[in-house]
Coordinates of C-alpha atoms and ligand atoms in Angstrom, one line a residue:
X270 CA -31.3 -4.9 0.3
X271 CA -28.2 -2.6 0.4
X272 CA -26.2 -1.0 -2.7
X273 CA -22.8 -1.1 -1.6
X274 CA -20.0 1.9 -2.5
X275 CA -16.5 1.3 -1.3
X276 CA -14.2 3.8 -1.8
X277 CA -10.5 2.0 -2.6
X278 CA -7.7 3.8 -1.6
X279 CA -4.4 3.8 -3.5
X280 CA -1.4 2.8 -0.8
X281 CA 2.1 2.0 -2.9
X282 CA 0.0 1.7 -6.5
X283 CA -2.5 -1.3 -5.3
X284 CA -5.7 -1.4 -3.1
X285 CA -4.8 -0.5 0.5
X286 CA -5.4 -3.2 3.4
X287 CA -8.2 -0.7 5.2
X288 CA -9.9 -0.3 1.6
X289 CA -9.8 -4.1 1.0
X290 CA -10.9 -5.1 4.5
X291 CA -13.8 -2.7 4.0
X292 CA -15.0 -3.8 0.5
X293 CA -14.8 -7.3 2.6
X294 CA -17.1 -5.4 5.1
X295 CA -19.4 -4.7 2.3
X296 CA -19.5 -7.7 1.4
X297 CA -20.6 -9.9 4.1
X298 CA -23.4 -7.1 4.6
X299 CA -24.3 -7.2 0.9
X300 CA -24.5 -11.0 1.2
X301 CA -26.5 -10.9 4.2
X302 CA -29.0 -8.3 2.8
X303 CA -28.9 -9.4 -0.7
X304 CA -28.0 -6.5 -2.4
X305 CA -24.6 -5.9 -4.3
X306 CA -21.0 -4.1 -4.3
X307 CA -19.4 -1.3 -6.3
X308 CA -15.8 -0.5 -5.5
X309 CA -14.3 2.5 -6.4
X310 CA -11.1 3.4 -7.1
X311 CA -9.3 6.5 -8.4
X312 CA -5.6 7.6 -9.7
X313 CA -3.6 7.3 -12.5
X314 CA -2.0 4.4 -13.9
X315 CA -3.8 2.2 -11.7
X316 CA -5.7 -0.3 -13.8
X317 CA -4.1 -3.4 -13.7
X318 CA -3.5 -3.4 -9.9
X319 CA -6.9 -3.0 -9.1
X320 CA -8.5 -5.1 -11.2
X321 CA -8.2 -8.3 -8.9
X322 CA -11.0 -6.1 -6.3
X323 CA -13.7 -8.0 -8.2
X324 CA -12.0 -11.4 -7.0
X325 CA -11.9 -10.1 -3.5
X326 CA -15.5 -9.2 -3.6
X327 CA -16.7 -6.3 -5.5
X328 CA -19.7 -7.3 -8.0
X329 CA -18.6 -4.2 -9.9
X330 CA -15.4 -1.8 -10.1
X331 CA -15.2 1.5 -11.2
X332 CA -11.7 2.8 -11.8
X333 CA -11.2 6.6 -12.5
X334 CA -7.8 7.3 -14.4
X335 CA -6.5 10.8 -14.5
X336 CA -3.2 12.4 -14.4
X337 CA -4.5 15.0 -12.3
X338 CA -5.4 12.3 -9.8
X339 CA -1.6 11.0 -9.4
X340 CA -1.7 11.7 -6.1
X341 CA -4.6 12.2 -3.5
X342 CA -5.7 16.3 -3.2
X343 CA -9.2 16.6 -1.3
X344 CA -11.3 19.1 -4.5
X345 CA -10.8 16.9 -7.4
X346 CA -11.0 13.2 -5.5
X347 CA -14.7 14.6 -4.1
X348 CA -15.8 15.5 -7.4
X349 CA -15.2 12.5 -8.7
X350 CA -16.2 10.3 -6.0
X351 CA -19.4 12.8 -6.3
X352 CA -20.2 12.5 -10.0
X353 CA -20.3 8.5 -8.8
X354 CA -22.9 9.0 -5.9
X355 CA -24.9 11.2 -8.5
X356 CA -24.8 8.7 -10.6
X357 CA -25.5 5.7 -8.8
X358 CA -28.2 5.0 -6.0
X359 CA -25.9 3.7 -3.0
X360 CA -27.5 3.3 0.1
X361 CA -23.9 2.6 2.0
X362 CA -21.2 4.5 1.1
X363 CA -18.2 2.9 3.1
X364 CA -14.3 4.4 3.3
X365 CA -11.3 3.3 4.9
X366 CA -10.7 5.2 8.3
X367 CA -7.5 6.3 7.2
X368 CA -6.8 10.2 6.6
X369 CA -8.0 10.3 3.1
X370 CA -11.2 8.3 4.0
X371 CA -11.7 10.4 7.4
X372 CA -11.2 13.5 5.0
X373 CA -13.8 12.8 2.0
X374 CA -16.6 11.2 3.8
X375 CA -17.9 13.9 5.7
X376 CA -17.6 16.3 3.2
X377 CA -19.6 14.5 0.6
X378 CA -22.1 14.0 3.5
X379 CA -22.2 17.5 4.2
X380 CA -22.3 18.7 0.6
X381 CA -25.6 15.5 0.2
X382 CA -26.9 16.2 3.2
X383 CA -26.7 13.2 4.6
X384 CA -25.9 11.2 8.0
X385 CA -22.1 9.9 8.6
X386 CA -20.1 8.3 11.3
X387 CA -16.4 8.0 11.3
X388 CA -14.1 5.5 12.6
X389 CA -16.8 2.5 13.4
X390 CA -14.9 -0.8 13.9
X391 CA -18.1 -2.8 12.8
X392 CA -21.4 -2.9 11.0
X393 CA -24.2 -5.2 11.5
X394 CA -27.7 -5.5 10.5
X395 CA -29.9 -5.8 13.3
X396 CA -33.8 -5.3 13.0
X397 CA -33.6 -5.0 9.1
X398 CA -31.6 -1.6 10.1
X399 CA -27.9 -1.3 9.0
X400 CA -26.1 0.0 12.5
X401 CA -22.4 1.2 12.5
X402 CA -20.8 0.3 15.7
X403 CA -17.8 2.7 17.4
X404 CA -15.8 2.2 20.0
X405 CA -15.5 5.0 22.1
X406 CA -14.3 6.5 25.8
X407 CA -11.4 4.9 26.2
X408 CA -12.9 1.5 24.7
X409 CA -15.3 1.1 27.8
X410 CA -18.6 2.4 25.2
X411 CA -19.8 0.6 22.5
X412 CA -22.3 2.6 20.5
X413 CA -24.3 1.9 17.3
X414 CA -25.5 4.5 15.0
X415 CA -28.4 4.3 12.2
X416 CA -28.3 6.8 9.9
X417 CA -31.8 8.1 9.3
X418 CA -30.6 10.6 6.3
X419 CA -28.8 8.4 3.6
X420 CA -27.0 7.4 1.7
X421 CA -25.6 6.1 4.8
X422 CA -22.0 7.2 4.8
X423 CA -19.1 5.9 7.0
X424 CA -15.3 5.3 7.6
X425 CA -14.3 1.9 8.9
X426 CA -11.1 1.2 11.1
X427 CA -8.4 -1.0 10.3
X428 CA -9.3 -4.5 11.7
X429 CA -12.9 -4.3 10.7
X430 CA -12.6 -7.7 8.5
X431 CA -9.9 -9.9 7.7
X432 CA -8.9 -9.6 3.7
X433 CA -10.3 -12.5 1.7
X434 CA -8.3 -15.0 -0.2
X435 CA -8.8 -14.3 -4.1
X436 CA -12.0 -16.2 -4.9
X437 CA -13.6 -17.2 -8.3
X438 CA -15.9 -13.8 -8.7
X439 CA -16.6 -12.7 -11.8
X440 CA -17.9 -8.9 -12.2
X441 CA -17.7 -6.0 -14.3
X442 CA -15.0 -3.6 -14.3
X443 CA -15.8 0.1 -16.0
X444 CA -13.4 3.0 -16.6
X445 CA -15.2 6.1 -15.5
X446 CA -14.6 9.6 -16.9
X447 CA -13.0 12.2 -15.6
X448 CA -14.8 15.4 -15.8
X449 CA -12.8 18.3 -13.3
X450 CA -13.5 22.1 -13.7
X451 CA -11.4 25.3 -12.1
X452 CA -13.4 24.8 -8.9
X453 CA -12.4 21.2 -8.7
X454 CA -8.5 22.3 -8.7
X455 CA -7.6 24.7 -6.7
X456 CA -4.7 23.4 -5.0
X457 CA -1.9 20.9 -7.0
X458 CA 1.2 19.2 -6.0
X459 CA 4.1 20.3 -7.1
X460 CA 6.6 18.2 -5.0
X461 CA 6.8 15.5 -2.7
X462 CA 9.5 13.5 -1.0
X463 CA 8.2 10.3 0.5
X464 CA 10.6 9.3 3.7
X465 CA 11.5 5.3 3.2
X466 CA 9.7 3.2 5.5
X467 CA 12.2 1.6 8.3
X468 CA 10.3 -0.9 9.2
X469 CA 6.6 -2.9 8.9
X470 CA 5.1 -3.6 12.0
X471 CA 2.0 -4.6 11.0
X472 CA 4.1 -7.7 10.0
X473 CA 5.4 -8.5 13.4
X474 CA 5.1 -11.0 15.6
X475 CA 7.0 -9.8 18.3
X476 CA 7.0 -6.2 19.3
X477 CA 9.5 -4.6 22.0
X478 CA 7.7 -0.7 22.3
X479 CA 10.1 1.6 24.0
X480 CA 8.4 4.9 25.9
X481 CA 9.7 8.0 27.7
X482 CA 10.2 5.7 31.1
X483 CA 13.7 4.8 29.1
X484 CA 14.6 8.4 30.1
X485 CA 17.7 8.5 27.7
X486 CA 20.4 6.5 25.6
X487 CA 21.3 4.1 28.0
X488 CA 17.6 3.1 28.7
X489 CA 16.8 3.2 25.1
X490 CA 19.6 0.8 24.1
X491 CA 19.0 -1.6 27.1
X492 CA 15.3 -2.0 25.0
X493 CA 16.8 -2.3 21.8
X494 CA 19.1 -5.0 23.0
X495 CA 15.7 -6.9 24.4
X496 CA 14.2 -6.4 20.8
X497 CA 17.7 -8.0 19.4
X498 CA 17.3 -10.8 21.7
X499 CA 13.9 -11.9 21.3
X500 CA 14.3 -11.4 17.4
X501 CA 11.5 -8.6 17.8
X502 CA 11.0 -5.2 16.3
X503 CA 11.0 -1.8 18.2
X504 CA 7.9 0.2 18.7
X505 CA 7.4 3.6 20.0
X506 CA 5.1 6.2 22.0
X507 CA 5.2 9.5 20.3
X508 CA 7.0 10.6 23.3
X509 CA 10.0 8.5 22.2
X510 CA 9.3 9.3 18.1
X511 CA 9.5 12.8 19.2
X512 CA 12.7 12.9 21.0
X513 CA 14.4 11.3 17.9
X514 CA 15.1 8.1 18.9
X515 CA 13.1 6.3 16.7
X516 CA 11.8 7.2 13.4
X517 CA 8.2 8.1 12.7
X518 CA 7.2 4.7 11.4
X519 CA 8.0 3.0 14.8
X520 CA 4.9 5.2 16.1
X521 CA 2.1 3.1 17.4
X522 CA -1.5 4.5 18.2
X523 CA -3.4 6.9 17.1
X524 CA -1.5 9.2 15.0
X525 CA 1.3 6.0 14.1
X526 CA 0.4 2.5 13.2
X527 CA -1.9 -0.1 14.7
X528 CA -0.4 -3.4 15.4
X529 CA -1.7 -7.0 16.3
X530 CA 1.5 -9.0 17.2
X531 CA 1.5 -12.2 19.2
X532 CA 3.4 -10.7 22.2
X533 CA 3.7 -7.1 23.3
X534 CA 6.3 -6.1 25.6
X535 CA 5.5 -2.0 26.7
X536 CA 9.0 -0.7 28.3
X537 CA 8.5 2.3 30.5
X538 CA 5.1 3.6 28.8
X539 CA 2.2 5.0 30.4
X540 CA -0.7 3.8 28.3
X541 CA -2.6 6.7 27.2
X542 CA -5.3 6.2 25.5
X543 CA -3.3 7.5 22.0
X544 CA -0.9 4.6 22.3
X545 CA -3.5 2.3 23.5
X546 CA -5.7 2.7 20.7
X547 CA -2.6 1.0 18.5
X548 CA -1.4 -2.3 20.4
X549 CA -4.7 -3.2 22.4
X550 CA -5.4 -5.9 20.3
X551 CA -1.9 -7.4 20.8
X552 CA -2.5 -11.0 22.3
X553 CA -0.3 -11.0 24.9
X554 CA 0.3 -7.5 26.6
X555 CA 3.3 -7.0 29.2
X556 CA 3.9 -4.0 30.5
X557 CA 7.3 -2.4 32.9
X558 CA 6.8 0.1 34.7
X559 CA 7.8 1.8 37.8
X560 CA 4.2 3.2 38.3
X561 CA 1.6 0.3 39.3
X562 CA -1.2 2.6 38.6
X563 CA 0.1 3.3 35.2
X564 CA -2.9 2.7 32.8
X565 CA -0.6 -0.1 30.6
X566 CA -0.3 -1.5 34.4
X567 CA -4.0 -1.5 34.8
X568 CA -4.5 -3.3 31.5
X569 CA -1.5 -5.4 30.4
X570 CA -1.9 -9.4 30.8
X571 CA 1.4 -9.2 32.5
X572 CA 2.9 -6.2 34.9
X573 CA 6.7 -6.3 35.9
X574 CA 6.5 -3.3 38.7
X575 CA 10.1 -2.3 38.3
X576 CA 12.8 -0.1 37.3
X577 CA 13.5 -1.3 33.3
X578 CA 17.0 -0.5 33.9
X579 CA 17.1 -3.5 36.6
X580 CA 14.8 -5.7 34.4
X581 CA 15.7 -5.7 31.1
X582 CA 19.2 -6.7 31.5
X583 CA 17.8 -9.7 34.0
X584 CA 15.7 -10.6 31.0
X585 CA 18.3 -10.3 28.3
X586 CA 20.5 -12.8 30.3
X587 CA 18.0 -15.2 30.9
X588 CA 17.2 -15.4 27.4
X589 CA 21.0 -16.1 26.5
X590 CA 20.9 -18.4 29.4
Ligands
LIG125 C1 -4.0 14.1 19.1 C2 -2.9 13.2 19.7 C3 -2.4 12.1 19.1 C4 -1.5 11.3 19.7 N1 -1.0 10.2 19.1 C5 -0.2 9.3 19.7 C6 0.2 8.1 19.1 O1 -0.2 7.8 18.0 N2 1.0 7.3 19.8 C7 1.5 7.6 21.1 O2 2.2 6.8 21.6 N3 1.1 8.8 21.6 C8 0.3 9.6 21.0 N4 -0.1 10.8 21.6 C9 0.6 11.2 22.9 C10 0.0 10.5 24.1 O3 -1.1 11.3 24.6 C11 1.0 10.3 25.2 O4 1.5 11.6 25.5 C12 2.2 9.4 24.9 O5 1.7 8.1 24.4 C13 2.9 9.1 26.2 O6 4.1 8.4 25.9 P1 4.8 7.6 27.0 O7 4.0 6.5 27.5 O8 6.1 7.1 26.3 O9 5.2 8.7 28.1 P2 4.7 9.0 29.5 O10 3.2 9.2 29.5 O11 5.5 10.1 30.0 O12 4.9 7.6 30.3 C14 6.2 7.2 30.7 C15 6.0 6.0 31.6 O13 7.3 5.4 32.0 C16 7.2 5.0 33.3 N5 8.6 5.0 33.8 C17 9.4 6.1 34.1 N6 10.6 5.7 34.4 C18 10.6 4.4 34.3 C19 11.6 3.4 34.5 N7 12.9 3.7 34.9 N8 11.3 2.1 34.3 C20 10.0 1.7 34.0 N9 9.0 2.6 33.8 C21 9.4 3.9 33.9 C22 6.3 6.1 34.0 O14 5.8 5.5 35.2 C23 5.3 6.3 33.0 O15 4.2 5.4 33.1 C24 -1.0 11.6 21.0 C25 -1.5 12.7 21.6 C26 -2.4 13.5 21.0 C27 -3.0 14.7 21.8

């Protein structure tokens, strides 16, 4: 039997997808184990937009409303999230793998003293032991972890679960109070200017994902026009983020977005493992390049060994053909 603790992250004043396909992570295991959910969420203002997580699978949400938790600072969200594990006997604790997840969980482990593993992309029960499964080396290891100290504390990657349809649940929602001393607060914000997303490409179908092999303007456009004429969006290494042709939202990989589109077309990149990470579970991979041995080459479903300055514009005009 497993007591359940998933910590819901505020994206845009609702429950973030990572948060919400974790708490349906949580779920599944609960079900299978018979124990129960808690989900947890903290911020201000936030009530009404969470309160649909019991519908989606928590038997019991906690909401922590503060002004001094507008907006996520590491002291005062651990305190809280720690007054909860104190609390409460949880023996999973699961986060989102985002930044704030990767950032809290192993500091509450350190400060209980417990076992954590960050950045699984599943968790089973096998055995009547509750194992957290991460892809690692390049994706050629799969290893699962037990922890032996718990509560058993992890971060889960985006993709772990798809997010449920609201169902007919019924549980209990409870404010939470927030108790925060000088020790808690040692850092505030006192500004912040949030750049305006460009684009979603979690949303897309169809991704055209230009890298440094477009060497300059002309290549980058001759990529952009393919995007125009397949109706796609543009993605980006960071080598191409980084040179200013695309804003930081365009990023795929590690340190950018992670994307599942139908069709993947990889224009002059490399595939290191960074970018990798972001697109590999695109359905349909194709990959230009000059380089066979390129790692995209090695991996793509497709592999069009040739200049993309030759290509594209054979593949533009076909498509207006
Ligand atoms: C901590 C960390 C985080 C990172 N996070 C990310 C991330 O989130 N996303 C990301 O993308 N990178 C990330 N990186 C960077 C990553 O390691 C690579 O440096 C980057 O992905 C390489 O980008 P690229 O493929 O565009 O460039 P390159 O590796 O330089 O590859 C260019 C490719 O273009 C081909 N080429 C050259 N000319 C042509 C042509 N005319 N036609 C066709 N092909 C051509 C070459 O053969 C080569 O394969 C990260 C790195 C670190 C250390």
């Amino acid at each position: 039997m497993s007591e359940i603790l998933v910590y819901i992250q505020i994206v845009d004043g609702g429950a973030g997808d990572v948060s919400l396909q974790a708490l349906a992570c949580a779920r599944s295991l609960a079900d299978s184990t018979g124990g129960s959910v808690t989900a947890l969420a903290l911020g201000y203002d936030i009530g009404a937009s969470v309160a649909d997580l019991v519908e989606l699978g928590a038997d019991r949400l906690l909401v922590a409303e503060d002004d001094r938790l507008s907006h996520y600072l590491t002291g005062p969200y651990k305190r809280v999230v720690r007054s909860v594990l104190d609390a409460n006997r949880f023996d999973v604790v699961l986060f989102p793998a985002t930044t704030e997840g990767n950032d809290l969980a192993p500091l509450l482990a350190a400060e209980l003293g417990c076992g954590c593993v960050v950045g699984c992309d599943a968790v089973h029960v096998k055995e009547g032991k509750t194992l957290f499964r991460r892809t690692e080396f390049d994706r050629k290891v799969h290893t699962d972890y037990e922890v032996t100290v718990g509560p058993a504390i992890a971060t889960l990657r985006d993709g772990i679960a798809d997010i449920p349809a609201l169902g007919e649940r019924r549980g209990e929602a409870q404010s939470i109070a927030v108790d925060l001393g000088p020790a808690d607060t040692r850092a505030q914000v006192v500004n912040r200017d949030v750049v305006p997303k460009t684009v979603n490409l979690k949303a897309s179908r169809v991704i055209v994902a230009a890298g440094a092999g477009v060497g300059g303007p002309d290549g980058f456009a001759l990529v952009k026009d393919l995007a125009e004429a397949l109706d796609a969006q543009m993605g980006a290494t960071r080598a191409v983020v980084d040179a200013g042709w695309l804003p930081a939202d365009h990023q795929i990989g590690q340190t950018g977005v992670t994307v599942r589109p139908d069709l993947y077309i990889a224009c002059g990149i490399s595939g290191a493992v960074q970018h990798w990470v972001g697109m590999s579970d695109s359905k349909t991979i194709v990959a230009i390049n000059t380089d066979k041995n390129a790692p995209m080459m090695k991996r793509a479903h497709y592999r069009i060994e040739a200049d993309l300055k030759t290509v594209i514009p054979k593949m533009i005009k076909a498509l207006s053909a």
